[in-house]
Structure formats: structure tokens, C-alpha cells
Amino acid sequence: MAEMDTRTPRERYRTQVRAEIKEHAWEQIATTGATALSLNAIAKHMGMSGPALYRYYASRDELITELIRDAYRSLADTLHSASLAGADLTVLAHAVRGWALAHPQRYLLIYGTPVPGYHAPDAITLISSEIMAILLDACAALPSDSPATPFDAHLADHRDWADGHPAPPAVLHRALSFWTRLHGVLSLELAGHFTGMGFDPALLFAAELDDLSAHRGDGGPGD
Amino acid sequence: MAEMDTRTPRERYRTQVRAEIKEHAWEQIATTGATALSLNAIAKHMGMSGPALYRYYASRDELITELIRDAYRSLADTLHSASLAGADLTVLAHAVRGWALAHPQRYLLIYGTPVPGYHAPDAITLISSEIMAILLDACAALPSDSPATPFDAHLADHRDWADGHPAPPAVLHRALSFWTRLHGVLSLELAGHFTGMGFDPALLFAAELDDLSAHRGDGGPGD
DNA sequence: AAGATTAAGTTAGAAGGTATCACGAATCTT
DNA sequence: AAGATTCGTGATACCTTCTAACTTAATCTT
């Protein structure tokens, strides 16, 4: 049975309206993009007048910040699930890609062009490092006998972002490459820079992924 | 001697004002970002009233389109110069990075999150394939004895974007990897996703570049 | 040179955006 | 039931892009 909700009806109503606002916001973002998000339109769509929204979100920026946080949370949860069900890099990569293609505006909200004056609050940094931890675990699972590069040496001394994760520099390096390479393909694809070029972005993504898992692996027959 | 300018003074004045508008636009974009570009602010900054700008640009979108075109042109020229002065991939990559760091908003305008309803006109597609041609030339200059991947086979049949360039599929593949990997690092760096992580993005960029030039090159220790 | 034409710049205003404020009304608390 | 709190509203201020009408000025034609 549900335990007694200690919150007052007012509070429950409030959180429900906040959630409904975000729902409409996502709907609008999915069609018109994040920059064109309009509080007025959301309000009218919900049957109330513009300024009423300001009872729930102090500003447009605050709403967007919460949307970004939710997007991070959604991605982190997706990765967490994938990581539980067999956490190798390939599975993880396809989870990321699937999520990004299902919610392009969410991905772009996180990793796209930043809002000029925007600064990520700590809550987001936390989720971000949670994602990084999953990635580092997956990278650590792969063997790595590649020679230490100059960048590896640099990483040995600059591993704040690993947040205490005991991975060796080569693994840190691999995680960063994983992140930046997949983002390179994904962001260009989502931005539409491949449309009209003729090839299938999914295959390029897979090729980059193959290269990541193979060429510094067990020294075996890479592919 | 300057040859007679056949244009009327009106036309010369017109192009000069258009150029001045773009200059102010870049100034504003550099500080506040592209989404916050305001025609009104530009006009007031130039000492004339808002609607006057519409004599020179039919809409805000038309101005932005021309800015994007100029940004593409600037990048293409930069790459062209670099390509003339010894066109190996490393030089090219550092030219791109230098340009991107010098004009972050220009880079983001080209490769960042797209404007929802925006569609690139043909003039831009032309410059884009000009850039691709330079990249393909540089990639073709490197030896390539890597085994054909499934993606290579796919590229053999989907090479419209190469625009008649006679590069073999492996070179096309390398060009795409070059593009996406460097963009992966650059875009995340420009978006500020590395700030606070501690490591030096320049070294990550260099490491990615090393990997690109080395591991499928001379048959080195890679595989 | 005088008149007609064209272009440029102005003000006014429509439509829409964020955000603040003051006020009435609904609701929770006591 | 009375009081305090919160919600939603309309009015308002100040932005934005963009259109329309009007004035002024430069240029072209006769």
C-alpha cells in the first residue's frame, strides 16, 4: 500500500502542474526546437494565461535548466540499464545512439551549442560524472596493451574528472576517445550534416565503434 | 590604377552598408551568441532605427544565412591556405582547430545545433563540398593499407558526397573519421564540456590526430 | 535645369515574447 | 468560521521581428 503522503494537497498539485508544464515543454521542443520554447504558448496550451507559469518556474531559464537535468537523468538511466544488462562498450554505444535518435532534442540540449549565459549547476555535474563512471567501468573491462602515449601521461596527472575511479590512464584515454568520437558522429548526424551525402550514418557509427574496440584491444585479428 | 567601378554610387553604398551590418552582427554574435542576435540592436548601434535594416536584409534569417555562408567561406579559405603550405592532415587539423578557437561562434554557427526551420541553400553546399575536397586530397596523400571494412564497401556504393573525387573507399572512410573525430573534440571543447575536467583539450585533440595518422598508416604497431 | 522616379530612413503599429505587479478568488491552516 | 497562503488573472513595461505609410533625398530622364 502507498504510505501516507505527508505532502499537503497544495504541494502535490504543485508538483503535478510542474510536471505537466515540462511535458508540454518537451512536446514543444520536439517540434520547434529548444531555442523557440515559449512559456506563453505552453500556458495557453494548458488553458491558463501566461504569467500563471511564473508561479511554477521563476523564469524560462529555470525551466530549461530543469529540462536539461531531466535529459541528463534520462540518459544516465538509459546507460545504467544498458550497463546492467551486459556492459560492454558496443552495447553502451548503441544505447546512447538509440536514445539520441529517439530524443534528438534532448541530446542536443545536453551536448549541443550552449546557451550563451548559461552555467550548469552542481546537480547536473553530478549526473554527468555518474555517466562518466559507467563509461569508465565499461572501458576498464576491455584489455588494453597499447603503449602509453604522451596524452596518457598527461591524464595520469589530470584525472579529477574520473572522480576517484581507479582506472589506469590508458582507460581514461579510451573513455575520452569513446565519448568524443561517438559524439562526433552523433552530433553531426542529428544536426543534419550527413543528409544528402548518401551514406548511412549508422554504418559510420558502427565503424567508429569497431575501431574503438578493436585497434587497441587484445592484439588479435582486430576485425 | 583601379579600373572604373561600373557600379553606381548607390550600389557601392549599399554593399558597404551590408558589410557594415555584418561586421556589427559578428561583433554581437561573438559576445552574446548567435541565437541572441538582434537586428534592432545592430541598427541602433549603427545610428539608425530598426526597420532601416530591412532595406538591406529582408529578414533576420537572411542575415544569419549570409553569416553562415561567410563563416563557411572563411573556414574554406583557411583550409585552402593551409593546404597550399604543405597539405598533410596534421597541418590541416591544426588549421581547423586554430580557426575554431579564434572564432568559436563561427564554428558553432556552422557545425552547432541547427536552427529548427533552417535549410542550407545550394551556395553553402558548394563551399561545404569544397572543404570536403581539400580534406579528401589530404587523406589521399597518406598511404593506406588497412583492410577493407564493411563500411568501406558501403562507401564504394555511396560516394555522391565525394563529388567526383577519385579517392578509393578507404580514403573516403578516413576523411569521414577525420571530420567526425576532430569535430567530436572541438565541439565538446567549444561547448565547454571539458571545463572543470582538468585535462588539456589540446592534448586530447593531438592524441586523436595521432591515432588518425598512425594506426592505419605504415603498418605500425597498431594491429 | 526641371520634373519624374527611385531609394533610404523615419515613425507608427501589429503580433508575440519574457517578466512584474496588483488584485480577486480559491484553498489550506488554525 | 477566520486568517493566511497560494493561484490565476488582467494590466503593464520592455523586449523582439517585421509591415505599412510617409518624408526626405539622391538619381535618372527629358
Coordinates of N, CA and C in Angstrom, one line a residue, chain A residues 89-206:
Chain A
L89 N 31.3 -2.1 -24.3 CA 31.2 -0.8 -25.0 C 30.2 -0.7 -26.1
T90 N 30.1 -1.8 -26.8 CA 29.2 -1.8 -28.0 C 27.8 -1.6 -27.6
V91 N 27.4 -2.4 -26.6 CA 26.0 -2.3 -26.1 C 25.8 -0.8 -25.6
L92 N 26.7 -0.3 -24.9 CA 26.6 1.0 -24.3 C 26.5 2.0 -25.5
A93 N 27.3 1.9 -26.5 CA 27.3 2.8 -27.6 C 25.9 2.8 -28.3
H94 N 25.4 1.6 -28.5 CA 24.1 1.6 -29.2 C 23.0 2.1 -28.3
A95 N 23.2 1.9 -27.0 CA 22.2 2.5 -26.1 C 22.2 4.0 -26.3
V96 N 23.4 4.6 -26.3 CA 23.5 6.1 -26.5 C 22.8 6.5 -27.8
R97 N 23.2 5.8 -28.9 CA 22.7 6.2 -30.2 C 21.2 6.0 -30.2
G98 N 20.7 4.9 -29.7 CA 19.2 4.7 -29.7 C 18.5 5.8 -29.0
W99 N 19.1 6.2 -27.8 CA 18.5 7.3 -27.0 C 18.5 8.6 -27.8
A100 N 19.7 8.9 -28.4 CA 19.8 10.1 -29.1 C 18.9 10.3 -30.3
L101 N 18.7 9.2 -31.0 CA 17.8 9.2 -32.2 C 16.4 9.3 -31.8
A102 N 16.1 8.7 -30.6 CA 14.7 8.7 -30.1 C 14.4 10.1 -29.6
H103 N 15.3 10.8 -29.0 CA 15.1 12.1 -28.4 C 16.2 13.1 -28.9
P104 N 16.2 13.4 -30.2 CA 17.3 14.2 -30.7 C 17.4 15.6 -29.9
Q105 N 16.2 16.2 -29.6 CA 16.3 17.5 -29.0 C 16.9 17.4 -27.6
R106 N 16.7 16.2 -26.9 CA 17.3 16.0 -25.6 C 18.8 15.9 -25.7
Y107 N 19.2 15.2 -26.7 CA 20.7 15.1 -26.9 C 21.3 16.4 -27.2
L108 N 20.6 17.2 -28.1 CA 21.2 18.5 -28.5 C 21.1 19.4 -27.3
L109 N 20.1 19.3 -26.4 CA 20.0 20.1 -25.3 C 21.2 19.9 -24.3
I110 N 21.6 18.7 -24.2 CA 22.8 18.4 -23.4 C 24.1 18.7 -24.0
Y111 N 24.3 18.2 -25.2 CA 25.6 18.3 -25.8 C 25.7 19.3 -27.0
G112 N 24.6 20.0 -27.3 CA 24.6 20.9 -28.4 C 25.2 22.2 -28.0
T113 N 25.0 23.2 -28.9 CA 25.5 24.5 -28.7 C 25.0 25.1 -27.4
P114 N 25.8 25.6 -26.5 CA 25.4 26.0 -25.2 C 24.6 27.3 -25.3
V115 N 23.7 27.5 -24.4 CA 23.0 28.8 -24.3 C 24.1 29.8 -23.7
P116 N 24.2 31.0 -24.4 CA 25.2 32.0 -24.1 C 25.5 32.2 -22.6
G117 N 24.5 32.6 -21.8 CA 24.8 32.9 -20.5 C 24.6 31.8 -19.5
Y118 N 24.4 30.6 -20.0 CA 24.0 29.5 -19.1 C 25.2 28.9 -18.4
H119 N 25.0 28.5 -17.2 CA 26.1 27.8 -16.4 C 25.4 26.6 -15.7
A120 N 26.0 25.5 -15.9 CA 25.5 24.2 -15.3 C 25.6 24.2 -13.8
P121 N 24.5 24.0 -13.1 CA 24.5 23.9 -11.6 C 25.1 22.6 -11.2
D122 N 25.4 22.4 -10.0 CA 26.2 21.3 -9.5 C 25.4 20.0 -9.7
A123 N 24.1 20.0 -9.5 CA 23.2 18.8 -9.7 C 23.5 18.2 -11.0
I124 N 23.7 19.0 -12.0 CA 24.0 18.4 -13.3 C 25.3 17.8 -13.4
T125 N 26.3 18.5 -12.8 CA 27.7 18.0 -12.8 C 27.7 16.6 -12.2
L126 N 26.9 16.4 -11.2 CA 26.8 15.1 -10.5 C 26.4 14.0 -11.5
I127 N 25.2 14.2 -12.2 CA 24.7 13.2 -13.1 C 25.8 13.0 -14.2
S128 N 26.4 14.1 -14.6 CA 27.4 14.0 -15.6 C 28.5 13.0 -15.2
S129 N 29.0 13.1 -14.0 CA 30.1 12.2 -13.6 C 29.5 10.8 -13.3
E130 N 28.2 10.7 -13.1 CA 27.6 9.4 -13.0 C 27.7 8.7 -14.3
I131 N 27.4 9.4 -15.4 CA 27.6 8.9 -16.7 C 29.0 8.5 -17.0
M132 N 29.9 9.4 -16.6 CA 31.3 9.1 -16.8 C 31.8 7.8 -16.1
A133 N 31.2 7.6 -14.9 CA 31.6 6.4 -14.2 C 31.2 5.1 -14.9
I134 N 30.0 5.1 -15.4 CA 29.5 4.0 -16.2 C 30.4 3.7 -17.4
L135 N 30.8 4.8 -18.1 CA 31.7 4.7 -19.2 C 33.0 4.2 -18.8
L136 N 33.5 4.7 -17.7 CA 34.9 4.2 -17.3 C 34.8 2.7 -16.9
D137 N 33.8 2.3 -16.3 CA 33.6 0.9 -16.0 C 33.7 0.0 -17.2
A138 N 32.9 0.5 -18.2 CA 32.9 -0.3 -19.5 C 34.3 -0.3 -20.2
C139 N 35.0 0.8 -20.1 CA 36.3 0.9 -20.7 C 37.3 0.0 -20.0
A140 N 37.1 0.0 -18.7 CA 38.1 -0.8 -17.8 C 38.0 -2.3 -18.1
A141 N 36.8 -2.7 -18.5 CA 36.5 -4.1 -18.8 C 37.3 -4.6 -20.0
L142 N 37.7 -3.7 -20.9 CA 38.4 -4.1 -22.0 C 39.9 -4.2 -21.7
P143 N 40.6 -5.2 -22.3 CA 42.1 -5.2 -22.1 C 42.7 -4.1 -22.9
S144 N 43.8 -3.7 -22.4 CA 44.5 -2.6 -23.1 C 46.0 -2.8 -22.9
D145 N 46.6 -3.1 -24.1 CA 48.1 -3.3 -24.0 C 48.8 -2.3 -24.9
S146 N 48.1 -1.2 -25.2 CA 48.7 -0.2 -26.1 C 49.8 0.6 -25.3
P147 N 50.7 1.1 -26.0 CA 51.8 1.8 -25.4 C 51.3 3.1 -24.8
A148 N 51.9 3.6 -23.8 CA 51.4 4.9 -23.2 C 51.8 6.0 -24.1
T149 N 50.8 6.8 -24.4 CA 51.0 8.0 -25.2 C 51.3 9.2 -24.4
P150 N 51.8 10.3 -25.0 CA 52.0 11.5 -24.2 C 50.7 11.9 -23.5
F151 N 49.6 11.8 -24.1 CA 48.4 12.2 -23.5 C 48.0 11.3 -22.3
D152 N 48.4 10.0 -22.4 CA 48.2 9.1 -21.2 C 49.0 9.7 -20.0
A153 N 50.2 10.1 -20.3 CA 51.0 10.6 -19.2 C 50.3 11.9 -18.6
H154 N 49.8 12.7 -19.5 CA 49.1 13.9 -19.0 C 47.9 13.5 -18.2
L155 N 47.2 12.5 -18.6 CA 46.0 12.1 -17.9 C 46.3 11.6 -16.5
A156 N 47.5 10.9 -16.4 CA 47.9 10.4 -15.1 C 47.9 11.5 -14.1
D157 N 48.2 12.7 -14.5 CA 48.3 13.8 -13.6 C 47.0 14.7 -13.6
H158 N 46.1 14.4 -14.5 CA 44.9 15.3 -14.6 C 43.7 14.4 -14.7
R159 N 43.4 13.8 -13.6 CA 42.3 12.8 -13.5 C 41.2 13.2 -12.5
D160 N 41.0 14.5 -12.3 CA 40.0 15.0 -11.4 C 38.6 14.4 -11.8
W161 N 38.4 14.5 -13.1 CA 37.1 14.2 -13.7 C 36.7 12.7 -13.5
A162 N 37.7 11.9 -13.3 CA 37.4 10.5 -13.1 C 36.8 10.2 -11.7
D163 N 36.9 11.2 -10.8 CA 36.2 11.2 -9.6 C 36.5 10.0 -8.7
G164 N 37.8 9.7 -8.6 CA 38.2 8.6 -7.8 C 38.2 7.2 -8.4
H165 N 37.7 7.2 -9.6 CA 37.7 5.9 -10.3 C 39.1 5.4 -10.5
P166 N 39.4 4.1 -10.2 CA 40.8 3.6 -10.2 C 41.3 3.2 -11.5
A167 N 40.7 3.6 -12.6 CA 41.2 3.2 -13.9 C 42.5 3.8 -14.2
P168 N 43.4 3.0 -14.9 CA 44.7 3.5 -15.3 C 44.5 4.5 -16.5
P169 N 45.5 5.3 -16.7 CA 45.4 6.4 -17.7 C 45.0 5.9 -19.1
A170 N 45.4 4.7 -19.5 CA 45.0 4.2 -20.8 C 43.5 4.1 -20.9
V171 N 42.9 3.7 -19.8 CA 41.5 3.5 -19.8 C 40.8 4.9 -19.8
L172 N 41.3 5.8 -19.0 CA 40.8 7.2 -19.1 C 40.8 7.7 -20.5
H173 N 41.9 7.5 -21.2 CA 42.1 7.9 -22.5 C 41.0 7.3 -23.4
R174 N 40.9 6.0 -23.3 CA 39.9 5.3 -24.1 C 38.5 5.8 -23.9
A175 N 38.2 6.1 -22.6 CA 36.8 6.7 -22.3 C 36.6 8.0 -23.0
L176 N 37.6 8.8 -23.0 CA 37.5 10.1 -23.6 C 37.4 10.0 -25.1
S177 N 38.1 9.1 -25.7 CA 38.0 8.9 -27.2 C 36.6 8.3 -27.5
F178 N 36.2 7.4 -26.7 CA 34.8 6.9 -26.9 C 33.8 8.0 -26.9
W179 N 33.9 8.8 -25.9 CA 32.9 9.9 -25.8 C 33.0 10.8 -27.0
T180 N 34.2 11.3 -27.3 CA 34.3 12.4 -28.3 C 34.0 11.8 -29.7
R181 N 34.4 10.6 -30.0 CA 34.2 10.0 -31.3 C 32.7 9.8 -31.6
L182 N 32.1 9.1 -30.6 CA 30.6 8.9 -30.8 C 29.9 10.2 -30.9
H183 N 30.2 11.1 -30.1 CA 29.6 12.4 -30.1 C 29.8 13.1 -31.5
G184 N 31.0 12.9 -32.0 CA 31.3 13.5 -33.3 C 30.4 13.0 -34.4
V185 N 30.1 11.7 -34.4 CA 29.2 11.2 -35.4 C 27.8 11.6 -35.1
L186 N 27.4 11.4 -33.9 CA 26.0 11.6 -33.5 C 25.6 13.1 -33.7
S187 N 26.4 14.0 -33.2 CA 26.0 15.4 -33.3 C 25.9 15.8 -34.8
L188 N 26.9 15.4 -35.6 CA 26.8 15.8 -37.0 C 25.5 15.2 -37.6
E189 N 25.3 13.9 -37.2 CA 24.1 13.3 -37.8 C 22.8 14.0 -37.4
L190 N 22.7 14.3 -36.1 CA 21.5 14.9 -35.6 C 21.3 16.3 -36.1
A191 N 22.5 17.0 -36.4 CA 22.4 18.3 -36.9 C 22.1 18.3 -38.4
G192 N 22.0 17.1 -39.0 CA 21.6 17.0 -40.4 C 22.8 17.2 -41.4
H193 N 24.0 17.2 -40.9 CA 25.1 17.4 -41.8 C 25.4 16.2 -42.7
F194 N 24.8 15.1 -42.5 CA 25.0 13.9 -43.3 C 23.9 13.8 -44.4
T195 N 22.8 14.5 -44.2 CA 21.7 14.4 -45.1 C 22.2 14.8 -46.5
G196 N 21.9 14.0 -47.5 CA 22.3 14.4 -48.8 C 23.7 13.9 -49.2
M197 N 24.4 13.3 -48.2 CA 25.7 12.8 -48.5 C 25.6 11.4 -49.1
G198 N 24.6 10.7 -48.8 CA 24.4 9.4 -49.5 C 24.6 8.2 -48.6
F199 N 25.6 8.3 -47.7 CA 25.9 7.1 -46.9 C 25.1 7.0 -45.7
D200 N 25.2 5.8 -45.1 CA 24.3 5.6 -43.9 C 25.1 5.9 -42.6
P201 N 24.6 6.9 -41.9 CA 25.3 7.3 -40.6 C 25.5 6.1 -39.7
A202 N 24.5 5.2 -39.7 CA 24.6 4.1 -38.7 C 25.9 3.3 -39.0
L203 N 26.2 3.1 -40.2 CA 27.4 2.3 -40.6 C 28.7 3.1 -40.2
L204 N 28.7 4.4 -40.3 CA 29.9 5.2 -39.9 C 30.0 5.1 -38.4
F205 N 28.9 5.1 -37.7 CA 28.9 5.0 -36.2 C 29.5 3.6 -35.9
A206 N 29.0 2.6 -36.5 CA 29.5 1.2 -36.2 C 30.9 1.1 -36.6

